[in-house]
PDB file of C-alpha atoms in Angstrom:
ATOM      1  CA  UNK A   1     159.238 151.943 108.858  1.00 52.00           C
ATOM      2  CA  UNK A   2     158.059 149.868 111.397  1.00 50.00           C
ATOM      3  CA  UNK A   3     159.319 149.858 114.842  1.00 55.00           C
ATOM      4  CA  UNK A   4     159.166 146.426 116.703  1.00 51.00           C
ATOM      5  CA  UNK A   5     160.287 145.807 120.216  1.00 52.00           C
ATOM      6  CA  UNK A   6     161.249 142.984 121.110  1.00 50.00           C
ATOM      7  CA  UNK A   7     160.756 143.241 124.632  1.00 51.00           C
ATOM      8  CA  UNK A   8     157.726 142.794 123.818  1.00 51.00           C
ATOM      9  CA  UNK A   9     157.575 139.498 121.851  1.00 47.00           C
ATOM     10  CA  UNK A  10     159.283 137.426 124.703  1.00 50.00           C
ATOM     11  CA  UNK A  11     155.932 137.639 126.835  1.00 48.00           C
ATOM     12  CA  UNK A  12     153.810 137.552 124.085  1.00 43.00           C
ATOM     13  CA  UNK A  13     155.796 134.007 122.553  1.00 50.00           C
ATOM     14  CA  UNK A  14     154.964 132.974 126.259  1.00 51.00           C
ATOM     15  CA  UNK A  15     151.660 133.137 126.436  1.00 45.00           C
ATOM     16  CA  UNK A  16     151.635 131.492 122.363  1.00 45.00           C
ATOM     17  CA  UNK A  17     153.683 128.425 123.655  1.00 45.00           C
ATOM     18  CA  UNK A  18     151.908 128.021 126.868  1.00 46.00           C
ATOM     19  CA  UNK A  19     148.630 127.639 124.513  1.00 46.00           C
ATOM     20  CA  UNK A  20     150.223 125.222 122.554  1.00 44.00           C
ATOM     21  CA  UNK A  21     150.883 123.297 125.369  1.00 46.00           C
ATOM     22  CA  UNK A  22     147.828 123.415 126.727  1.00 49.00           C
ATOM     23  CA  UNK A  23     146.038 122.461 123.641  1.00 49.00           C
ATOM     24  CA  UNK A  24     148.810 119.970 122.394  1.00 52.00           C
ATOM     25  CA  UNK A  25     147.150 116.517 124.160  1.00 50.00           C
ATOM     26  CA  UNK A  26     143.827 117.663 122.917  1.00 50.00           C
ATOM     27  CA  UNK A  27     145.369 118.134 119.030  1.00 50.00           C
ATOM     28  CA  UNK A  28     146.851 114.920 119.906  1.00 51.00           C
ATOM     29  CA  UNK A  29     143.601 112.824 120.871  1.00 51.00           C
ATOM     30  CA  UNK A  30     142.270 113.975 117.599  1.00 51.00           C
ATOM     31  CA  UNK A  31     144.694 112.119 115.456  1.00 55.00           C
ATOM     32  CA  UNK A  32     145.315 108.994 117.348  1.00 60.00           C
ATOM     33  CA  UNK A  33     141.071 108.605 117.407  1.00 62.00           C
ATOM     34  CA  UNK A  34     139.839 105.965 115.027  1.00 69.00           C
ATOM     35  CA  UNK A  35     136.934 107.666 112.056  1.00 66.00           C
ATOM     36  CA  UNK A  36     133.673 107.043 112.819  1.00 69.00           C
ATOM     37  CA  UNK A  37     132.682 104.044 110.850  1.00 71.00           C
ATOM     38  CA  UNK A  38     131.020 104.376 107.722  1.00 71.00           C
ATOM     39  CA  UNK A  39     127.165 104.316 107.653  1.00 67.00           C
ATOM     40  CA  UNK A  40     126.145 101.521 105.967  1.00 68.00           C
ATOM     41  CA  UNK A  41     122.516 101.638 104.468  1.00 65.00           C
ATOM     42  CA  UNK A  42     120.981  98.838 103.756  1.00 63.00           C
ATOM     43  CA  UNK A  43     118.436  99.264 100.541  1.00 55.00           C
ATOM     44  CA  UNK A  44     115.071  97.163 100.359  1.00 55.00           C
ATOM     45  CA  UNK A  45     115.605  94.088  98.614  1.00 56.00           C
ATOM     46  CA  UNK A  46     114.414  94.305  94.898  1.00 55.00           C
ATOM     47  CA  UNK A  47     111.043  93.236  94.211  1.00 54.00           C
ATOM     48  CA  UNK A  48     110.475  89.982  92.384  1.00 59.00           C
ATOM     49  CA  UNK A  49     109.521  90.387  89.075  1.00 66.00           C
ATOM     50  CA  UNK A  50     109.098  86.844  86.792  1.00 73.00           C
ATOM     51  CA  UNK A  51     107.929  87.105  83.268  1.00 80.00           C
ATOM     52  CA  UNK A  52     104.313  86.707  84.083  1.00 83.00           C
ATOM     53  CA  UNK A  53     103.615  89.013  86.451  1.00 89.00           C
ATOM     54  CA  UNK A  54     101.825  91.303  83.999  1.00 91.00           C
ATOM     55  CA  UNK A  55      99.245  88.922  83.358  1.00 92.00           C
ATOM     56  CA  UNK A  56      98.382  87.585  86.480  1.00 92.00           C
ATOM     57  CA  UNK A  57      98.051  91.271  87.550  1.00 93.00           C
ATOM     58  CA  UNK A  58      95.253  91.078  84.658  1.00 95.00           C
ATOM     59  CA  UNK A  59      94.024  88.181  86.257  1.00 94.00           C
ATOM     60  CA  UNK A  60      93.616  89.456  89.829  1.00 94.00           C
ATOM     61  CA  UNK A  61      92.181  92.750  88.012  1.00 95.00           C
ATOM     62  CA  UNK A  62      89.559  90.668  86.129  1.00 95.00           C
ATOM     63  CA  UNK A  63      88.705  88.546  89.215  1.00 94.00           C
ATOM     64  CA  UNK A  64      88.031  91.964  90.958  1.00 94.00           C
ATOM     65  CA  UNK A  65      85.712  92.854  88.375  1.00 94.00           C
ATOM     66  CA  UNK A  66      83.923  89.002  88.023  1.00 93.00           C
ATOM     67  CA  UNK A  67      83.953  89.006  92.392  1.00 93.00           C
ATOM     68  CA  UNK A  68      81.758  92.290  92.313  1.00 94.00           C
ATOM     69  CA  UNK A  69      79.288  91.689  89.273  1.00 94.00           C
ATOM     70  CA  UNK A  70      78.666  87.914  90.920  1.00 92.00           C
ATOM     71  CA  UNK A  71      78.050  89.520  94.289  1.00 91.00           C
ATOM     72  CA  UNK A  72      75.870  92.092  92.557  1.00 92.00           C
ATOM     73  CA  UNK A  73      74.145  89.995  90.316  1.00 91.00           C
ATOM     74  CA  UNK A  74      73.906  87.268  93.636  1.00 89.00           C
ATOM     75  CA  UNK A  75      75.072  84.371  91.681  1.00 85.00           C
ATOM     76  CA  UNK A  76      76.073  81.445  92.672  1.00 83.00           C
ATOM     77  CA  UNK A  77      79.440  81.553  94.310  1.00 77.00           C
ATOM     78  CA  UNK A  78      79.971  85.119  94.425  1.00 68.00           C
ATOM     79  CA  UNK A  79      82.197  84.930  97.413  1.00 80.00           C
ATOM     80  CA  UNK A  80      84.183  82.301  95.572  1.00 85.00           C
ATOM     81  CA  UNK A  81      86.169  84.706  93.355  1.00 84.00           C
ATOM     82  CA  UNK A  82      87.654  86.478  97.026  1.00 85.00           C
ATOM     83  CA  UNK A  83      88.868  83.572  98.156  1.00 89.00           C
ATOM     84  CA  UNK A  84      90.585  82.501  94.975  1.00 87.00           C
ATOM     85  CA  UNK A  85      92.237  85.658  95.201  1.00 89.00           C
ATOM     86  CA  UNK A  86      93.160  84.734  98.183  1.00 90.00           C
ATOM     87  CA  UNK A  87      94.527  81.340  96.793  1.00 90.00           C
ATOM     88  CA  UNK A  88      96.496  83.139  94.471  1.00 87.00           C
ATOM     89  CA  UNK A  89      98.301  85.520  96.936  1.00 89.00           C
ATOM     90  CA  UNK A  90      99.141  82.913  98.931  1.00 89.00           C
ATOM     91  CA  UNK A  91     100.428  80.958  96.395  1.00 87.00           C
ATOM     92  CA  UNK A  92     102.209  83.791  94.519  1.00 85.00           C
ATOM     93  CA  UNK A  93     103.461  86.088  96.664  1.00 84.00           C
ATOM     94  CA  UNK A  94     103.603  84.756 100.349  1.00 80.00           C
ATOM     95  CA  UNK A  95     106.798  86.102 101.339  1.00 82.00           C
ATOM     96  CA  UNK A  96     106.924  89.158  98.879  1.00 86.00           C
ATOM     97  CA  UNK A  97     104.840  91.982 100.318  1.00 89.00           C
ATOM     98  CA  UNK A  98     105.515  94.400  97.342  1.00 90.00           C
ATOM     99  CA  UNK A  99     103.971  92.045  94.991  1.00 89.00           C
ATOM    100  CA  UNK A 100     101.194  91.138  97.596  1.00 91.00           C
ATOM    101  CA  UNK A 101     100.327  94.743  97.279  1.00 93.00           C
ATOM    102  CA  UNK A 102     100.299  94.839  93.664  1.00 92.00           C
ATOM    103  CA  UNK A 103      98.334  92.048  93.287  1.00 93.00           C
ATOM    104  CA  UNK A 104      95.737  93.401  95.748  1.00 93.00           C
ATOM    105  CA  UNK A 105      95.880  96.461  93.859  1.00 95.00           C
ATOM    106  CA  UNK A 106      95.202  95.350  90.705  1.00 94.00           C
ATOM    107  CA  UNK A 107      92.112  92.908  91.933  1.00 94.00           C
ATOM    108  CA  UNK A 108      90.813  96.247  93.440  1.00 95.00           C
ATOM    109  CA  UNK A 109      91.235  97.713  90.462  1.00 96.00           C
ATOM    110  CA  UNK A 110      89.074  95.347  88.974  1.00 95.00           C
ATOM    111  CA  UNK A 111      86.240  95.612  91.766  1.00 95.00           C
ATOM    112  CA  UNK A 112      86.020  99.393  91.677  1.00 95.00           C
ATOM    113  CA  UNK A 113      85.924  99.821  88.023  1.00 94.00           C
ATOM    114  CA  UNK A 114      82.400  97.849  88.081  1.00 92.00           C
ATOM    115  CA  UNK A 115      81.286  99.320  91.168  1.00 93.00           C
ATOM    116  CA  UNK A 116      81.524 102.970  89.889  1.00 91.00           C
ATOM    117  CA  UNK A 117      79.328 101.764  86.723  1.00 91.00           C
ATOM    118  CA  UNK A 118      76.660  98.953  87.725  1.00 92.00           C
ATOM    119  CA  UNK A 119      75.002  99.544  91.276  1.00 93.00           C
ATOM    120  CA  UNK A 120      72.047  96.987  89.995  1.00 94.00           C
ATOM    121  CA  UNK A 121      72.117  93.913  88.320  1.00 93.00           C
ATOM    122  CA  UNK A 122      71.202  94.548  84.746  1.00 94.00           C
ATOM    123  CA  UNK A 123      71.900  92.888  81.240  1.00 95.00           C
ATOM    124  CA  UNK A 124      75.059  94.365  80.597  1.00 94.00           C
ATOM    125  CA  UNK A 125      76.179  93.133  84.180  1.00 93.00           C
ATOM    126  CA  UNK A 126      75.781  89.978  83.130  1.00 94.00           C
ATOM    127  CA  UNK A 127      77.345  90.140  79.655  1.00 95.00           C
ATOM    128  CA  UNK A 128      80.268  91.638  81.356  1.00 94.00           C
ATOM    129  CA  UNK A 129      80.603  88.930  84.147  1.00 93.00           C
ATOM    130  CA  UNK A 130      80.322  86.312  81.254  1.00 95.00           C
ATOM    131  CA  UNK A 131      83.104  88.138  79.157  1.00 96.00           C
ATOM    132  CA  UNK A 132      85.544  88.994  82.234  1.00 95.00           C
ATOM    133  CA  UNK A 133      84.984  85.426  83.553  1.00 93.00           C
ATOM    134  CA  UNK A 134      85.715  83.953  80.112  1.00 95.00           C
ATOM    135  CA  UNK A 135      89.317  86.624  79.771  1.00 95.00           C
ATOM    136  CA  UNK A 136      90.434  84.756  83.367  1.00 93.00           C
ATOM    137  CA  UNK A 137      89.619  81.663  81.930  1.00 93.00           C
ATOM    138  CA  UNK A 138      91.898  82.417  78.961  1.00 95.00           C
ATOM    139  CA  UNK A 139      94.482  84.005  81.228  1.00 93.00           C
ATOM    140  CA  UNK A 140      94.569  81.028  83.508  1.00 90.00           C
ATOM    141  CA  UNK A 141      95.114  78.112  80.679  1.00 93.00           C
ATOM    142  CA  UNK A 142      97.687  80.856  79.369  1.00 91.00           C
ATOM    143  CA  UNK A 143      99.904  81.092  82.401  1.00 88.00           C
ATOM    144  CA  UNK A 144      99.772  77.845  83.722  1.00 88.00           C
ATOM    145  CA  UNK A 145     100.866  76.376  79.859  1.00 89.00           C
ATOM    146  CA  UNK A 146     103.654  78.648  78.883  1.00 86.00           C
ATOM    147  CA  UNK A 147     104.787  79.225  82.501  1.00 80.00           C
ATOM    148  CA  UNK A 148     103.735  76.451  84.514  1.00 73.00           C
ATOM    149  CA  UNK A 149     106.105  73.572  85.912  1.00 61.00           C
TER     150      UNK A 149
END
């Protein structure tokens, strides 16, 4: 059996209360204390995406590839394919840096794929310049007639 004293307890219910005293305003603060507010994260806005963004990410691919074979072959108005790019960018995605950046990615696209084949000016250049130029002429008439205003 256990023997408890209770001359004992008094001092030791002391010291207990005079704890809870002591730490009774700073329970209290914690519940009268408004929650943090909630963290609000803000996501990126969505990237626009209109039905003909696959082919004029063709096009901008195919004027990569007709900029560098016109620059290679030094044809007439080499430099003009850049700045039509340019044309379209603005025109297409001025305020809309994710599609800016896809755009210029797929017109680079277009530029390397010739560059890591032709370094000189050959036959097959120009077939290819002739073809690629004639696929962005297509592409062009396409999306300006079906999605054009």
């Amino acid at each position: 059996m256990l023997n408890v004293s209770t001359d004992r307890m008094i001092p030791l219910r002391r010291v207990f209360l005079f704890l809870l005293l002591l730490a009774g305003p700073t329970l209290a603060q914690g519940k009268n204390t408004p929650p943090p507010p909630p963290v609000q994260e803000t996501a990126p806005p969505a990237p626009l995406i209109v039905p003909y963004d696959d082919k004029l990410a063709r096009f901008a691919e195919v004027l990569g590839s007709v900029h560098y074979l016109r620059t290679l072959c030094k044809a007439a108005g080499g430099d003009e394919w850049r700045r039509g790019m340019q044309r379209l960018l603005d025109s297409e995605a001025g305020g809309e840096p994710q599609r800016k950046e896809r755009l210029t990615a797929a017109f680079n696209r277009g530029y390397r794929a010739f560059a890591s084949v032709y370094t000189d000016c050959t036959a097959a250049a120009i077939v290819a310049e002739e073809r690629y130029r004639n696929e962005g002429a297509t592409l062009a008439t396409e999306i300006t007639s079906r999605f054009g205003n």
